[in-house]
Amino acid sequence: MPEALRVWRNARLATCDAALGTIARGALITRGGHIEWVGEESALGGALAAAGAAGASPEEHDLGGAWVTPGLIDCHTHLVFAGNRADEYAERLRGRSYAEIARAGGGILSTVRAVRAASEQQLFDESAPRLAALTAEGVTTLEIKSGYGLTLADEAKMLRVARQLGRAFPLTVRTTFLAAHTVPPEYQGRADAYVATIADEWLPALAADGLVDAVDVFCESIAFSVAQAQRLYAAARALGIPVKMHAEQLTNMGGTLLAASQRALSSDHLEYAGEAEAAALARSGTVAVLLPVAYYCLGEARKPPVAALRAAGAALAVASDCNPGSAPGTSLLLAMSMATRLFGLTAQEALLGVTRHAAQALGLAAERGVLAPGKTADFVVWNVRSVEELSYWIGFNPRRTVVRAAEVLRWPNTNP
Ligand code: DI6
Ligand code: FE
């Protein structure tokens, strides 16, 4: 059967292809789940003829002059977890720091205990509402990291749940192996042995099961060193798996420079990065992923070097970092608002940060993140008068319609 041809007309497009790539009176043609053509509505007739649709009557959607962007991409989340850490948040409000709580055996390790105790079904059930909240905002692709299991079986459990969420919800899930999140109790005082185990045993086993799209490491004073990250990266490279990095969140350990030298997909957080890191990221094409919700929630004083990153020409992405410790949030639109107000991104940078550059941070630039021929037909129709509104509203969701692989998604009580 030939793939269905659909026409989406009367749209204001932000293709995110070249800068915002705005087309004031635009239209799209999709074939099957992909974009076939994007352009001025006035050229639609010719494009349809070229698409071989003469005589056929493709399904037509009049978008009523609304703004359309690529489907949003949340390129950094720890969305699969059990329980929460509201108690630690209360402690932090009383003045205890995130690092102090972590050193005392709380922090990531308290979520590790909850995840290990949870069944796969429980983990799925607790994580699903968070995913539902993100999809309702127009997120059509998201990354989910492991890192709260810290045994082979529990890391596998997290990654399987992440994959299962991707099958249960109308979006694409990419999974990242983050066993190098913190040293588990079984390896206390033996971090090198732990890194050797995850690099030489767990990673190949999970990769063989098809559960790993990328490998990540938390390079930090309270986590892993640059040498340990390098050890893990070597194992990833041997398997042909791309790497990512959590770096310069609480201190500067040199993680970003390593990530750039290894052509990592992204280096994330970056509050303690400076000009050297910005230049290295720009040179290597490694995306700088900004996580303003973690910055906000930890009450950090130091901001990522946005001016230096911009001047160097680094690609900036923005993500929710959804996790129970430093960023208990399920709104990518809120992350955009915070990236503009707290970090000084422009509205355009924030939008590119959740579309084109977020795709790049996941190694998906060839297939999504922009509205262009050949890309997956994931896009969002918005109830906004300008795309600046996407980083303007706080706690308000102006999503009208989400289209995933050229199919209109339906939610209850929406799309009047
Ligand atoms: N940095 C973060 O912000 C999250 N992980 C990381 O390496 C926090 C994870 C947590 O506190 O549970
Ligand atoms: Fe994170």
Tab-separated table of C-alpha atoms and ligand atoms in Angstrom:
chain	number	residue	atom	x	y	z
A	1	MET	CA	0.000	0.000	0.000
A	2	PRO	CA	1.426	3.442	-0.855
A	3	GLU	CA	2.198	5.621	2.130
A	4	ALA	CA	-0.459	8.214	2.897
A	5	LEU	CA	0.186	11.691	1.569
A	6	ARG	CA	-1.079	14.476	3.835
A	7	VAL	CA	-1.167	18.224	3.444
A	8	TRP	CA	-0.894	20.608	6.408
A	9	ARG	CA	-1.687	24.113	5.247
A	10	ASN	CA	-2.407	27.600	6.526
A	11	ALA	CA	0.427	27.450	9.085
A	12	ARG	CA	3.013	29.842	10.400
A	13	LEU	CA	6.118	27.708	10.466
A	14	ALA	CA	9.180	27.971	12.690
A	15	THR	CA	11.185	25.302	10.897
A	16	CYS	CA	14.194	25.801	13.229
A	17	ASP	CA	16.322	24.953	10.229
A	18	ALA	CA	18.235	28.164	9.596
A	19	ALA	CA	17.901	30.227	12.798
A	20	LEU	CA	14.132	30.194	13.376
A	21	GLY	CA	13.450	29.567	9.708
A	22	THR	CA	10.133	31.368	9.814
A	23	ILE	CA	7.616	30.958	6.979
A	24	ALA	CA	4.668	33.283	7.558
A	25	ARG	CA	2.215	31.500	5.238
A	26	GLY	CA	3.582	28.014	5.129
A	27	ALA	CA	2.548	24.468	4.398
A	28	LEU	CA	3.900	20.945	4.803
A	29	ILE	CA	3.430	17.771	2.822
A	30	THR	CA	4.010	14.500	4.659
A	31	ARG	CA	4.322	11.031	3.195
A	32	GLY	CA	3.927	8.191	5.655
A	33	GLY	CA	5.645	9.317	8.853
A	34	HIS	CA	8.045	11.724	7.150
A	35	ILE	CA	8.102	15.271	5.855
A	36	GLU	CA	8.163	15.369	2.080
A	37	TRP	CA	8.084	19.098	1.483
A	38	VAL	CA	8.064	22.371	3.453
A	39	GLY	CA	7.517	25.789	1.961
A	40	GLU	CA	5.320	28.749	1.124
A	41	GLU	CA	1.668	27.847	0.783
A	42	SER	CA	1.675	29.574	-2.598
A	43	ALA	CA	4.031	26.875	-3.887
A	44	LEU	CA	1.913	24.024	-2.535
A	45	GLY	CA	0.212	23.183	-5.833
A	46	GLY	CA	3.489	22.699	-7.645
A	47	ALA	CA	4.905	20.724	-4.747
A	48	LEU	CA	1.911	18.409	-4.743
A	49	ALA	CA	2.239	17.817	-8.445
A	50	ALA	CA	5.937	17.053	-7.951
A	51	ALA	CA	5.012	14.665	-5.140
A	52	GLY	CA	2.939	12.729	-7.640
A	53	ALA	CA	-0.341	13.708	-6.046
A	54	ALA	CA	-1.973	15.032	-9.190
A	55	GLY	CA	-5.409	13.494	-9.406
A	56	ALA	CA	-5.178	12.011	-5.896
A	57	SER	CA	-6.811	13.939	-3.091
A	58	PRO	CA	-4.485	13.838	-0.115
A	59	GLU	CA	-5.944	14.286	3.359
A	60	GLU	CA	-5.850	17.997	4.109
A	61	HIS	CA	-5.439	19.713	7.481
A	62	ASP	CA	-6.135	23.439	7.734
A	63	LEU	CA	-4.085	24.659	10.708
A	64	GLY	CA	-5.959	27.935	10.928
A	65	GLY	CA	-2.929	30.219	10.695
A	66	ALA	CA	-1.437	28.784	13.889
A	67	TRP	CA	2.261	28.596	14.705
A	68	VAL	CA	3.909	25.231	14.133
A	69	THR	CA	7.284	24.126	15.499
A	70	PRO	CA	9.122	20.823	15.353
A	71	GLY	CA	8.081	18.368	18.082
A	72	LEU	CA	9.903	19.297	21.272
A	73	ILE	CA	12.878	17.183	22.344
A	74	ASP	CA	13.858	16.782	26.000
A	75	CYS	CA	17.470	15.644	25.653
A	76	HIS	CA	18.365	15.062	29.328
A	77	THR	CA	16.088	13.337	31.842
A	78	HIS	CA	16.277	10.855	34.694
A	79	LEU	CA	12.528	10.343	34.415
A	80	VAL	CA	12.412	6.683	35.477
A	81	PHE	CA	12.628	6.496	39.261
A	82	ALA	CA	10.632	5.401	42.297
A	83	GLY	CA	9.625	7.483	45.309
A	84	ASN	CA	10.738	11.082	45.676
A	85	ARG	CA	13.060	13.219	47.799
A	86	ALA	CA	10.784	15.945	49.113
A	87	ASP	CA	12.329	15.312	52.553
A	88	GLU	CA	15.776	16.240	51.214
A	89	TYR	CA	14.371	19.340	49.571
A	90	ALA	CA	13.041	20.379	52.975
A	91	GLU	CA	16.507	19.800	54.461
A	92	ARG	CA	18.095	21.892	51.739
A	93	LEU	CA	15.647	24.689	52.520
A	94	ARG	CA	16.971	24.540	56.081
A	95	GLY	CA	20.483	25.087	54.733
A	96	ARG	CA	22.000	21.645	54.136
A	97	SER	CA	23.725	21.366	50.769
A	98	TYR	CA	23.097	18.814	48.020
A	99	ALA	CA	26.701	17.584	48.319
A	100	GLU	CA	26.461	17.212	52.127
A	101	ILE	CA	23.286	15.146	51.811
A	102	ALA	CA	24.951	13.000	49.140
A	103	ARG	CA	28.058	12.406	51.276
A	104	ALA	CA	25.850	11.312	54.186
A	105	GLY	CA	24.366	8.511	52.062
A	106	GLY	CA	21.265	10.354	50.906
A	107	GLY	CA	20.903	12.000	47.525
A	108	ILE	CA	21.196	9.691	44.538
A	109	LEU	CA	21.681	6.688	46.854
A	110	SER	CA	18.306	7.185	48.507
A	111	THR	CA	16.654	6.918	45.092
A	112	VAL	CA	18.844	3.878	44.363
A	113	ARG	CA	17.308	2.151	47.390
A	114	ALA	CA	13.794	2.983	46.196
A	115	VAL	CA	14.465	1.818	42.627
A	116	ARG	CA	16.041	-1.441	43.716
A	117	ALA	CA	13.008	-2.180	45.904
A	118	ALA	CA	10.532	-1.372	43.112
A	119	SER	CA	9.171	-3.915	40.654
A	120	GLU	CA	9.343	-3.166	36.959
A	121	GLN	CA	5.596	-2.531	36.947
A	122	GLN	CA	5.823	-0.118	39.899
A	123	LEU	CA	8.658	1.748	38.235
A	124	PHE	CA	6.588	2.045	35.068
A	125	ASP	CA	3.477	3.167	36.956
A	126	GLU	CA	5.356	5.828	38.937
A	127	SER	CA	7.161	7.170	35.871
A	128	ALA	CA	4.244	7.197	33.420
A	129	PRO	CA	2.496	10.334	34.789
A	130	ARG	CA	5.731	12.292	34.428
A	131	LEU	CA	6.003	11.226	30.822
A	132	ALA	CA	2.351	12.079	30.252
A	133	ALA	CA	3.006	15.624	31.498
A	134	LEU	CA	5.903	16.075	29.082
A	135	THR	CA	4.027	14.671	26.088
A	136	ALA	CA	1.105	16.999	26.834
A	137	GLU	CA	3.502	19.921	26.256
A	138	GLY	CA	4.441	18.687	22.813
A	139	VAL	CA	7.492	16.599	23.668
A	140	THR	CA	7.780	13.949	20.957
A	141	THR	CA	11.305	12.705	21.697
A	142	LEU	CA	13.006	12.311	25.028
A	143	GLU	CA	16.070	10.821	26.561
A	144	ILE	CA	15.887	8.728	29.729
A	145	LYS	CA	18.968	7.790	31.726
A	146	SER	CA	19.562	4.831	34.002
A	147	GLY	CA	21.684	5.457	37.083
A	148	TYR	CA	19.448	4.646	40.041
A	149	GLY	CA	19.873	0.870	39.822
A	150	LEU	CA	23.651	0.512	40.065
A	151	THR	CA	23.568	-3.280	39.775
A	152	LEU	CA	23.474	-4.937	36.377
A	153	ALA	CA	19.956	-6.252	37.007
A	154	ASP	CA	18.602	-2.944	38.308
A	155	GLU	CA	20.176	-0.866	35.551
A	156	ALA	CA	18.659	-3.284	33.031
A	157	LYS	CA	15.305	-2.927	34.792
A	158	MET	CA	15.404	0.877	34.483
A	159	LEU	CA	16.369	0.762	30.817
A	160	ARG	CA	13.653	-1.764	30.025
A	161	VAL	CA	11.062	0.441	31.726
A	162	ALA	CA	12.325	3.402	29.697
A	163	ARG	CA	11.936	1.422	26.479
A	164	GLN	CA	8.505	0.214	27.557
A	165	LEU	CA	7.392	3.817	28.204
A	166	GLY	CA	8.462	4.602	24.652
A	167	ARG	CA	6.161	1.871	23.382
A	168	ALA	CA	3.238	2.852	25.619
A	169	PHE	CA	3.365	6.602	24.820
A	170	PRO	CA	3.299	8.353	21.465
A	171	LEU	CA	6.909	9.493	21.515
A	172	THR	CA	10.433	8.341	20.804
A	173	VAL	CA	12.569	7.388	23.824
A	174	ARG	CA	16.362	7.254	23.698
A	175	THR	CA	18.057	5.440	26.556
A	176	THR	CA	21.357	6.414	28.143
A	177	PHE	CA	23.451	4.182	30.408
A	178	LEU	CA	24.438	6.178	33.499
A	179	ALA	CA	25.691	3.555	35.946
A	180	ALA	CA	28.537	6.041	36.529
A	181	HIS	CA	26.132	8.270	38.464
A	182	THR	CA	27.502	7.497	41.927
A	183	VAL	CA	29.489	4.666	43.541
A	184	PRO	CA	27.031	2.087	44.941
A	185	PRO	CA	27.416	0.721	48.491
A	186	GLU	CA	28.787	-2.582	47.171
A	187	TYR	CA	31.818	-0.735	45.806
A	188	GLN	CA	32.303	1.893	48.538
A	189	GLY	CA	35.931	3.007	48.485
A	190	ARG	CA	36.540	1.042	45.261
A	191	ALA	CA	35.415	3.446	42.580
A	192	ASP	CA	38.028	2.260	40.057
A	193	ALA	CA	36.865	-1.340	40.428
A	194	TYR	CA	33.264	-0.187	39.965
A	195	VAL	CA	34.109	1.719	36.789
A	196	ALA	CA	35.989	-1.336	35.458
A	197	THR	CA	32.946	-3.529	36.142
A	198	ILE	CA	30.447	-1.243	34.441
A	199	ALA	CA	32.789	-0.617	31.509
A	200	ASP	CA	33.861	-4.209	30.905
A	201	GLU	CA	30.812	-6.204	32.002
A	202	TRP	CA	27.589	-4.253	32.359
A	203	LEU	CA	27.880	-1.992	29.324
A	204	PRO	CA	28.600	-4.802	26.818
A	205	ALA	CA	25.792	-6.921	28.305
A	206	LEU	CA	23.196	-4.135	28.183
A	207	ALA	CA	24.344	-3.023	24.743
A	208	ALA	CA	23.956	-6.586	23.488
A	209	ASP	CA	20.355	-6.476	24.736
A	210	GLY	CA	19.810	-3.319	22.670
A	211	LEU	CA	19.164	-1.164	25.734
A	212	VAL	CA	21.854	1.488	25.312
A	213	ASP	CA	21.786	4.403	22.863
A	214	ALA	CA	24.487	6.431	24.663
A	215	VAL	CA	26.805	6.300	27.671
A	216	ASP	CA	26.942	9.080	30.254
A	217	VAL	CA	29.055	9.785	33.346
A	218	PHE	CA	28.702	12.200	36.256
A	219	CYS	CA	32.153	13.781	36.399
A	220	GLU	CA	32.160	15.562	39.744
A	221	SER	CA	33.922	15.845	43.103
A	222	ILE	CA	31.163	13.740	44.680
A	223	ALA	CA	31.076	11.286	41.762
A	224	PHE	CA	33.683	10.217	39.164
A	225	SER	CA	37.037	11.610	38.025
A	226	VAL	CA	38.132	12.507	34.510
A	227	ALA	CA	40.360	9.399	34.424
A	228	GLN	CA	37.400	7.206	35.350
A	229	ALA	CA	35.228	8.896	32.733
A	230	GLN	CA	37.955	8.279	30.175
A	231	ARG	CA	38.033	4.592	31.098
A	232	LEU	CA	34.286	4.322	30.507
A	233	TYR	CA	34.457	6.289	27.255
A	234	ALA	CA	37.075	3.865	25.908
A	235	ALA	CA	34.669	0.982	26.518
A	236	ALA	CA	31.831	2.879	24.826
A	237	ARG	CA	34.008	3.683	21.836
A	238	ALA	CA	34.986	0.030	21.463
A	239	LEU	CA	31.274	-0.779	21.167
A	240	GLY	CA	30.581	2.134	18.824
A	241	ILE	CA	28.246	3.828	21.324
A	242	PRO	CA	28.219	7.651	21.545
A	243	VAL	CA	29.068	9.334	24.837
A	244	LYS	CA	27.667	12.179	26.914
A	245	MET	CA	28.818	13.941	30.072
A	246	HIS	CA	27.458	15.528	33.269
A	247	ALA	CA	30.164	18.069	34.001
A	248	GLU	CA	31.024	21.260	35.835
A	249	GLN	CA	27.763	21.226	37.795
A	250	LEU	CA	29.175	21.809	41.297
A	251	THR	CA	32.923	22.205	40.639
A	252	ASN	CA	35.258	22.310	37.616
A	253	MET	CA	36.884	18.922	37.220
A	254	GLY	CA	37.803	19.056	33.538
A	255	GLY	CA	34.921	16.876	32.408
A	256	THR	CA	33.850	19.131	29.571
A	257	LEU	CA	37.349	19.275	28.094
A	258	LEU	CA	37.433	15.480	28.098
A	259	ALA	CA	33.957	15.301	26.551
A	260	ALA	CA	34.984	17.704	23.789
A	261	SER	CA	38.245	15.882	23.114
A	262	GLN	CA	36.266	12.659	22.709
A	263	ARG	CA	33.666	14.313	20.481
A	264	ALA	CA	30.908	13.546	22.964
A	265	LEU	CA	27.364	14.319	21.828
A	266	SER	CA	26.910	16.742	24.710
A	267	SER	CA	28.283	18.095	27.951
A	268	ASP	CA	25.526	18.975	30.390
A	269	HIS	CA	25.066	21.423	33.331
A	270	LEU	CA	28.242	23.579	32.872
A	271	GLU	CA	27.676	26.085	35.702
A	272	TYR	CA	31.408	25.945	36.529
A	273	ALA	CA	32.621	25.922	32.921
A	274	GLY	CA	34.429	28.920	31.414
A	275	GLU	CA	35.890	30.190	28.169
A	276	ALA	CA	38.199	27.225	27.627
A	277	GLU	CA	35.252	24.834	27.833
A	278	ALA	CA	33.138	27.018	25.567
A	279	ALA	CA	35.846	27.082	22.903
A	280	ALA	CA	36.404	23.322	23.163
A	281	LEU	CA	32.669	22.576	22.806
A	282	ALA	CA	32.358	24.822	19.774
A	283	ARG	CA	35.385	23.187	18.133
A	284	SER	CA	34.199	19.629	18.661
A	285	GLY	CA	30.521	20.207	17.897
A	286	THR	CA	29.626	18.878	21.345
A	287	VAL	CA	26.307	20.413	22.428
A	288	ALA	CA	26.226	22.477	25.645
A	289	VAL	CA	23.077	21.278	27.435
A	290	LEU	CA	21.763	23.769	29.993
A	291	LEU	CA	19.618	22.525	32.881
A	292	PRO	CA	18.137	25.613	34.532
A	293	VAL	CA	15.639	23.680	36.665
A	294	ALA	CA	18.507	22.001	38.565
A	295	TYR	CA	20.218	25.375	38.937
A	296	TYR	CA	16.991	26.839	40.292
A	297	CYS	CA	16.144	23.971	42.587
A	298	LEU	CA	19.626	23.717	44.103
A	299	GLY	CA	19.675	27.493	44.651
A	300	GLU	CA	22.958	27.695	42.762
A	301	ALA	CA	24.680	31.057	42.565
A	302	ARG	CA	26.893	30.354	39.609
A	303	LYS	CA	25.507	30.354	36.079
A	304	PRO	CA	26.795	28.590	32.975
A	305	PRO	CA	28.946	30.853	30.764
A	306	VAL	CA	26.244	31.566	28.199
A	307	ALA	CA	27.928	34.647	26.717
A	308	ALA	CA	31.168	32.706	26.199
A	309	LEU	CA	29.321	29.719	24.739
A	310	ARG	CA	27.433	31.996	22.377
A	311	ALA	CA	30.559	33.925	21.379
A	312	ALA	CA	32.431	30.691	20.708
A	313	GLY	CA	29.572	29.411	18.570
A	314	ALA	CA	28.673	26.370	20.675
A	315	ALA	CA	25.265	24.788	20.119
A	316	LEU	CA	23.027	25.393	23.170
A	317	ALA	CA	20.327	22.949	24.219
A	318	VAL	CA	17.870	23.158	27.121
A	319	ALA	CA	16.431	20.155	28.968
A	320	SER	CA	14.240	19.407	31.969
A	321	ASP	CA	16.751	17.146	33.808
A	322	CYS	CA	13.607	15.609	35.376
A	323	ASN	CA	14.936	13.772	38.464
A	324	PRO	CA	13.885	13.387	42.099
A	325	GLY	CA	16.888	15.212	43.586
A	326	SER	CA	17.911	18.374	41.809
A	327	ALA	CA	15.094	18.909	39.303
A	328	PRO	CA	11.712	17.430	40.236
A	329	GLY	CA	9.974	18.951	37.239
A	330	THR	CA	8.104	17.690	34.209
A	331	SER	CA	7.851	20.857	32.147
A	332	LEU	CA	10.167	21.550	29.244
A	333	LEU	CA	8.348	24.842	28.669
A	334	LEU	CA	9.243	25.893	32.221
A	335	ALA	CA	12.870	24.932	31.526
A	336	MET	CA	12.714	27.254	28.488
A	337	SER	CA	11.332	30.070	30.612
A	338	MET	CA	14.086	29.557	33.182
A	339	ALA	CA	16.768	29.344	30.483
A	340	THR	CA	15.715	32.762	29.210
A	341	ARG	CA	15.175	34.567	32.531
A	342	LEU	CA	17.878	32.891	34.654
A	343	PHE	CA	20.561	32.169	32.036
A	344	GLY	CA	19.909	34.949	29.529
A	345	LEU	CA	19.038	32.867	26.485
A	346	THR	CA	16.959	34.582	23.835
A	347	ALA	CA	13.542	33.119	23.050
A	348	GLN	CA	14.965	31.905	19.758
A	349	GLU	CA	17.908	30.185	21.485
A	350	ALA	CA	15.511	28.512	23.915
A	351	LEU	CA	13.382	27.168	21.060
A	352	LEU	CA	16.383	25.907	19.102
A	353	GLY	CA	17.555	24.400	22.410
A	354	VAL	CA	14.549	22.095	22.583
A	355	THR	CA	14.443	21.318	18.855
A	356	ARG	CA	17.446	21.372	16.543
A	357	HIS	CA	20.184	21.432	19.173
A	358	ALA	CA	18.416	18.918	21.418
A	359	ALA	CA	18.273	16.520	18.466
A	360	GLN	CA	21.996	17.039	17.954
A	361	ALA	CA	22.614	16.299	21.658
A	362	LEU	CA	20.975	12.899	21.104
A	363	GLY	CA	22.720	12.136	17.826
A	364	LEU	CA	19.393	12.537	16.016
A	365	ALA	CA	20.118	15.617	13.919
A	366	ALA	CA	19.737	13.646	10.695
A	367	GLU	CA	16.171	12.638	11.452
A	368	ARG	CA	14.498	15.213	13.698
A	369	GLY	CA	14.634	18.609	15.401
A	370	VAL	CA	13.775	20.680	12.316
A	371	LEU	CA	10.935	20.874	9.811
A	372	ALA	CA	12.650	19.834	6.611
A	373	PRO	CA	12.211	17.225	3.872
A	374	GLY	CA	13.254	13.760	4.957
A	375	LYS	CA	12.773	14.372	8.679
A	376	THR	CA	10.277	12.597	10.879
A	377	ALA	CA	6.921	14.389	10.721
A	378	ASP	CA	6.793	15.316	14.427
A	379	PHE	CA	5.429	18.802	15.018
A	380	VAL	CA	3.367	20.870	17.412
A	381	VAL	CA	0.597	23.348	16.612
A	382	TRP	CA	0.473	26.112	19.227
A	383	ASN	CA	-2.149	28.532	20.531
A	384	VAL	CA	0.286	31.454	20.492
A	385	ARG	CA	0.552	34.727	18.612
A	386	SER	CA	4.367	34.517	18.441
A	387	VAL	CA	6.871	31.745	19.129
A	388	GLU	CA	8.403	33.972	21.836
A	389	GLU	CA	5.384	32.949	23.916
A	390	LEU	CA	6.827	29.453	24.277
A	391	SER	CA	9.397	30.725	26.786
A	392	TYR	CA	7.121	33.435	28.196
A	393	TRP	CA	4.254	31.617	29.881
A	394	ILE	CA	4.903	30.102	33.292
A	395	GLY	CA	2.811	27.100	34.213
A	396	PHE	CA	0.519	27.557	31.230
A	397	ASN	CA	0.525	25.135	28.341
A	398	PRO	CA	-0.401	26.704	24.985
A	399	ARG	CA	-0.201	23.442	23.054
A	400	ARG	CA	-3.017	22.989	20.569
A	401	THR	CA	-2.236	19.801	18.663
A	402	VAL	CA	0.661	17.373	18.576
A	403	VAL	CA	1.423	15.508	15.367
A	404	ARG	CA	3.696	12.511	15.662
A	405	ALA	CA	4.931	10.729	12.559
A	406	ALA	CA	2.178	12.593	10.653
A	407	GLU	CA	-0.570	11.303	12.979
A	408	VAL	CA	-2.632	13.777	15.018
A	409	LEU	CA	-2.561	12.767	18.686
A	410	ARG	CA	-5.772	13.036	20.645
A	411	TRP	CA	-6.038	13.784	24.320
A	412	PRO	CA	-9.220	13.921	26.346
A	413	ASN	CA	-10.471	17.458	26.979
A	414	THR	CA	-8.131	19.077	24.484
A	415	ASN	CA	-8.260	20.194	20.879
A	416	PRO	CA	-11.730	21.759	21.136
B	1	DI6	N1	23.186	15.708	38.211
B	1	DI6	C1	21.926	15.990	38.481
B	1	DI6	O1	21.462	17.091	38.537
B	1	DI6	C2	21.201	14.745	38.640
B	1	DI6	N2	22.198	13.778	38.361
B	1	DI6	C3	23.334	14.378	38.164
B	1	DI6	O2	24.359	13.780	37.913
B	1	DI6	C4	20.682	14.595	40.038
B	1	DI6	C5	20.272	13.211	40.334
B	1	DI6	C6	19.692	13.091	41.712
B	1	DI6	O3	19.960	13.893	42.611
B	1	DI6	O4	18.941	12.127	41.914
B	2	FE	FE	21.159	14.996	35.027
